[in-house]
Amino acid sequence: MQNLDQIRADNALMACGQQPVPAGRAPVKPVTDTAVNRLPALIVNNGLLATAAFAEKKGDELLCAMDAVAWHLADSRVGRLPTNRTTTRGLTEHLIANNSQALRLAAAEALNFLTYLKRYAS
């Protein structure tokens, strides 16, 4: 059984296109370092939902990075989102309908994942 750090690193490598996504999981578009570097500060200062809304309006690069976060949170090994909510829109819809604890846990896990994603993005 893998721990969360191993899962985060594994998902970050896949989100950066450095290793293939296993069969049965939704594909994810590769992310760029410029978009990934902006997300942690946005989440800390504005919250996960506001950052998701901003990413949807701002353009492809930031949206791809936010989609990678949603994709990670929807991983069955992580379990912060249902496995069919792998996009920014799915993340937003699920967390709006859920309680504040689910939102806090998702935001904390998103920040932890982004520490790995920042290291691998290019």
PDB file of N, CA and C in Angstrom, residues 14-15 20-22 24-30 67-68 71 86:
ATOM      1  N   MET A  14       2.385  11.874 -13.641  1.00  0.00           N
ATOM      2  CA  MET A  14       1.406  11.640 -14.709  1.00  0.00           C
ATOM      3  C   MET A  14       0.839  12.958 -15.226  1.00  0.00           C
ATOM      4  N   ALA A  15       0.549  13.895 -14.314  1.00  0.00           N
ATOM      5  CA  ALA A  15      -0.018  15.181 -14.720  1.00  0.00           C
ATOM      6  C   ALA A  15       0.964  16.010 -15.539  1.00  0.00           C
ATOM      7  N   PRO A  20       2.975   7.439 -18.074  1.00  0.00           N
ATOM      8  CA  PRO A  20       1.636   7.234 -18.634  1.00  0.00           C
ATOM      9  C   PRO A  20       0.567   7.076 -17.557  1.00  0.00           C
ATOM     10  N   VAL A  21      -0.632   7.500 -17.920  1.00  0.00           N
ATOM     11  CA  VAL A  21      -1.793   7.317 -17.046  1.00  0.00           C
ATOM     12  C   VAL A  21      -2.261   5.877 -17.199  1.00  0.00           C
ATOM     13  N   PRO A  22      -2.499   5.166 -16.087  1.00  0.00           N
ATOM     14  CA  PRO A  22      -2.920   3.767 -16.203  1.00  0.00           C
ATOM     15  C   PRO A  22      -4.294   3.634 -16.862  1.00  0.00           C
ATOM     16  N   GLY A  24      -8.031   2.828 -17.406  1.00  0.00           N
ATOM     17  CA  GLY A  24      -9.141   2.936 -16.477  1.00  0.00           C
ATOM     18  C   GLY A  24      -9.238   4.288 -15.794  1.00  0.00           C
ATOM     19  N   ARG A  25      -8.198   5.109 -15.894  1.00  0.00           N
ATOM     20  CA  ARG A  25      -8.238   6.460 -15.325  1.00  0.00           C
ATOM     21  C   ARG A  25      -8.397   7.469 -16.444  1.00  0.00           C
ATOM     22  N   ALA A  26      -9.098   8.529 -16.142  1.00  0.00           N
ATOM     23  CA  ALA A  26      -9.283   9.591 -17.125  1.00  0.00           C
ATOM     24  C   ALA A  26      -7.937  10.205 -17.485  1.00  0.00           C
ATOM     25  N   PRO A  27      -7.754  10.583 -18.741  1.00  0.00           N
ATOM     26  CA  PRO A  27      -6.499  11.244 -19.116  1.00  0.00           C
ATOM     27  C   PRO A  27      -6.439  12.652 -18.526  1.00  0.00           C
ATOM     28  N   VAL A  28      -5.249  13.177 -18.415  1.00  0.00           N
ATOM     29  CA  VAL A  28      -5.053  14.536 -17.915  1.00  0.00           C
ATOM     30  C   VAL A  28      -4.104  15.256 -18.865  1.00  0.00           C
ATOM     31  N   LYS A  29      -4.404  16.522 -19.162  1.00  0.00           N
ATOM     32  CA  LYS A  29      -3.532  17.305 -20.038  1.00  0.00           C
ATOM     33  C   LYS A  29      -2.274  17.697 -19.265  1.00  0.00           C
ATOM     34  N   PRO A  30      -1.106  17.621 -19.897  1.00  0.00           N
ATOM     35  CA  PRO A  30       0.128  18.029 -19.217  1.00  0.00           C
ATOM     36  C   PRO A  30       0.085  19.498 -18.797  1.00  0.00           C
ATOM     37  N   ASP A  67      -7.293  21.526 -13.421  1.00  0.00           N
ATOM     38  CA  ASP A  67      -7.838  20.209 -13.767  1.00  0.00           C
ATOM     39  C   ASP A  67      -6.957  19.092 -13.211  1.00  0.00           C
ATOM     40  N   ALA A  68      -5.644  19.297 -13.226  1.00  0.00           N
ATOM     41  CA  ALA A  68      -4.728  18.295 -12.664  1.00  0.00           C
ATOM     42  C   ALA A  68      -4.953  18.138 -11.164  1.00  0.00           C
ATOM     43  N   TRP A  71      -8.159  16.199 -10.844  1.00  0.00           N
ATOM     44  CA  TRP A  71      -7.864  14.822 -11.245  1.00  0.00           C
ATOM     45  C   TRP A  71      -7.194  14.068 -10.102  1.00  0.00           C
ATOM     46  N   THR A  86     -13.282  14.674 -12.322  1.00  0.00           N
ATOM     47  CA  THR A  86     -11.862  14.873 -12.612  1.00  0.00           C
ATOM     48  C   THR A  86     -11.537  16.226 -13.240  1.00  0.00           C
TER      49      THR A  86
END
